[in-house]
Amino acid sequence: MNEPKNGISEDAQRVLEIFSVKEQMVDKVDKDLEKLESRLNDRINEVKRDLHDRISRLESRLQWRMTFIFAGVSVLIAALTIVVPLIFKSLSSKLP
């Protein structure tokens, strides 16, 4: 009745237009999601690098502190090994 000459009714033409707009929107959303995923992955990698750097610095500090503690304890033990016998020797020589 009111069909266009190309053989597609107006309703069918509208459905095709709506479907085309829907496909364009889906494509845009897909592209946006890919961009967001890429940005998120970049941010995750940045955070991983930052955490790795921080852990490395903390590990280095811990190693230095343990070295200083070990050296300090070693010096203390060496000093006590020398000083304690001298104190006992001094005290025993003062006894009658």
mmCIF file of C-alpha atoms in Angstrom:
data_model
loop_
_atom_site.group_PDB
_atom_site.id
_atom_site.type_symbol
_atom_site.label_atom_id
_atom_site.label_comp_id
_atom_site.label_asym_id
_atom_site.label_seq_id
_atom_site.Cartn_x
_atom_site.Cartn_y
_atom_site.Cartn_z
ATOM 1 C CA MET A 1 0.000 0.000 0.000
ATOM 2 C CA ASN A 2 2.328 2.781 1.187
ATOM 3 C CA GLU A 3 5.487 0.830 0.454
ATOM 4 C CA PRO A 4 8.432 2.628 -1.066
ATOM 5 C CA LYS A 5 9.460 1.558 -4.516
ATOM 6 C CA ASN A 6 12.732 -0.059 -3.337
ATOM 7 C CA GLY A 7 10.744 -2.868 -1.689
ATOM 8 C CA ILE A 8 11.396 -2.017 2.014
ATOM 9 C CA SER A 9 8.569 -0.725 4.141
ATOM 10 C CA GLU A 10 9.015 2.349 6.323
ATOM 11 C CA ASP A 11 8.844 0.218 9.459
ATOM 12 C CA ALA A 12 11.568 -2.061 8.140
ATOM 13 C CA GLN A 13 13.639 1.006 7.218
ATOM 14 C CA ARG A 14 13.270 2.385 10.771
ATOM 15 C CA VAL A 15 14.256 -0.969 12.249
ATOM 16 C CA LEU A 16 17.361 -1.006 10.052
ATOM 17 C CA GLU A 17 18.241 2.546 11.125
ATOM 18 C CA ILE A 18 17.754 1.691 14.805
ATOM 19 C CA PHE A 19 19.884 -1.434 14.366
ATOM 20 C CA SER A 20 22.569 0.631 12.634
ATOM 21 C CA VAL A 21 22.580 3.187 15.478
ATOM 22 C CA LYS A 22 22.736 0.324 17.995
ATOM 23 C CA GLU A 23 25.743 -1.188 16.190
ATOM 24 C CA GLN A 24 27.497 2.194 16.175
ATOM 25 C CA MET A 25 26.862 2.604 19.911
ATOM 26 C CA VAL A 26 28.134 -0.904 20.639
ATOM 27 C CA ASP A 27 31.264 -0.232 18.567
ATOM 28 C CA LYS A 28 31.859 3.040 20.438
ATOM 29 C CA VAL A 29 31.364 1.337 23.813
ATOM 30 C CA ASP A 30 33.780 -1.444 22.755
ATOM 31 C CA LYS A 31 36.417 1.123 21.777
ATOM 32 C CA ASP A 32 35.909 3.023 25.022
ATOM 33 C CA LEU A 33 36.199 -0.199 27.017
ATOM 34 C CA GLU A 34 39.416 -1.106 25.194
ATOM 35 C CA LYS A 35 40.846 2.332 26.023
ATOM 36 C CA LEU A 36 39.820 1.980 29.654
ATOM 37 C CA GLU A 37 41.309 -1.506 29.836
ATOM 38 C CA SER A 38 44.556 -0.239 28.354
ATOM 39 C CA ARG A 39 44.693 2.665 30.827
ATOM 40 C CA LEU A 40 43.892 0.325 33.703
ATOM 41 C CA ASN A 41 46.632 -2.089 32.639
ATOM 42 C CA ASP A 42 49.089 0.805 32.377
ATOM 43 C CA ARG A 43 48.129 1.966 35.862
ATOM 44 C CA ILE A 44 48.436 -1.567 37.252
ATOM 45 C CA ASN A 45 51.910 -1.892 35.739
ATOM 46 C CA GLU A 46 52.882 1.495 37.189
ATOM 47 C CA VAL A 47 51.701 0.416 40.646
ATOM 48 C CA LYS A 48 53.590 -2.886 40.310
ATOM 49 C CA ARG A 49 56.809 -1.028 39.436
ATOM 50 C CA ASP A 50 56.298 1.369 42.341
ATOM 51 C CA LEU A 51 55.701 -1.476 44.796
ATOM 52 C CA HIS A 52 58.726 -3.348 43.485
ATOM 53 C CA ASP A 53 60.899 -0.248 43.938
ATOM 54 C CA ARG A 54 59.597 0.314 47.457
ATOM 55 C CA ILE A 55 60.123 -3.312 48.422
ATOM 56 C CA SER A 56 63.657 -3.212 47.003
ATOM 57 C CA ARG A 57 64.471 -0.071 49.016
ATOM 58 C CA LEU A 58 63.006 -1.578 52.195
ATOM 59 C CA GLU A 59 64.931 -4.800 51.629
ATOM 60 C CA SER A 60 68.143 -2.846 51.155
ATOM 61 C CA ARG A 61 67.531 -0.856 54.344
ATOM 62 C CA LEU A 62 66.771 -4.042 56.249
ATOM 63 C CA GLN A 63 70.000 -5.630 55.011
ATOM 64 C CA TRP A 64 72.024 -2.602 56.132
ATOM 65 C CA ARG A 65 70.337 -2.528 59.527
ATOM 66 C CA MET A 66 70.932 -6.235 60.047
ATOM 67 C CA THR A 67 74.582 -5.752 59.078
ATOM 68 C CA PHE A 68 74.985 -2.912 61.582
ATOM 69 C CA ILE A 69 73.202 -4.879 64.300
ATOM 70 C CA PHE A 70 75.400 -7.914 63.664
ATOM 71 C CA ALA A 71 78.526 -5.744 63.679
ATOM 72 C CA GLY A 72 77.411 -4.001 66.888
ATOM 73 C CA VAL A 73 76.666 -7.260 68.652
ATOM 74 C CA SER A 74 79.998 -8.693 67.493
ATOM 75 C CA VAL A 75 81.880 -5.661 68.825
ATOM 76 C CA LEU A 76 79.954 -5.864 72.113
ATOM 77 C CA ILE A 77 80.741 -9.566 72.519
ATOM 78 C CA ALA A 78 84.399 -8.958 71.685
ATOM 79 C CA ALA A 79 84.578 -6.113 74.205
ATOM 80 C CA LEU A 80 82.879 -8.214 76.886
ATOM 81 C CA THR A 81 85.234 -11.093 76.151
ATOM 82 C CA ILE A 82 88.184 -8.827 76.829
ATOM 83 C CA VAL A 83 86.769 -6.628 79.607
ATOM 84 C CA VAL A 84 85.027 -9.254 81.793
ATOM 85 C CA PRO A 85 88.165 -11.361 82.404
ATOM 86 C CA LEU A 86 90.106 -8.180 83.174
ATOM 87 C CA ILE A 87 87.479 -7.170 85.730
ATOM 88 C CA PHE A 88 87.569 -10.602 87.364
ATOM 89 C CA LYS A 89 91.370 -10.550 87.342
ATOM 90 C CA SER A 90 91.384 -7.107 88.944
ATOM 91 C CA LEU A 91 88.835 -8.141 91.555
ATOM 92 C CA SER A 92 90.622 -11.366 92.374
ATOM 93 C CA SER A 93 93.927 -9.599 92.842
ATOM 94 C CA LYS A 94 92.347 -7.245 95.395
ATOM 95 C CA LEU A 95 91.011 -10.090 97.507
ATOM 96 C CA PRO A 96 93.227 -11.119 100.512
#
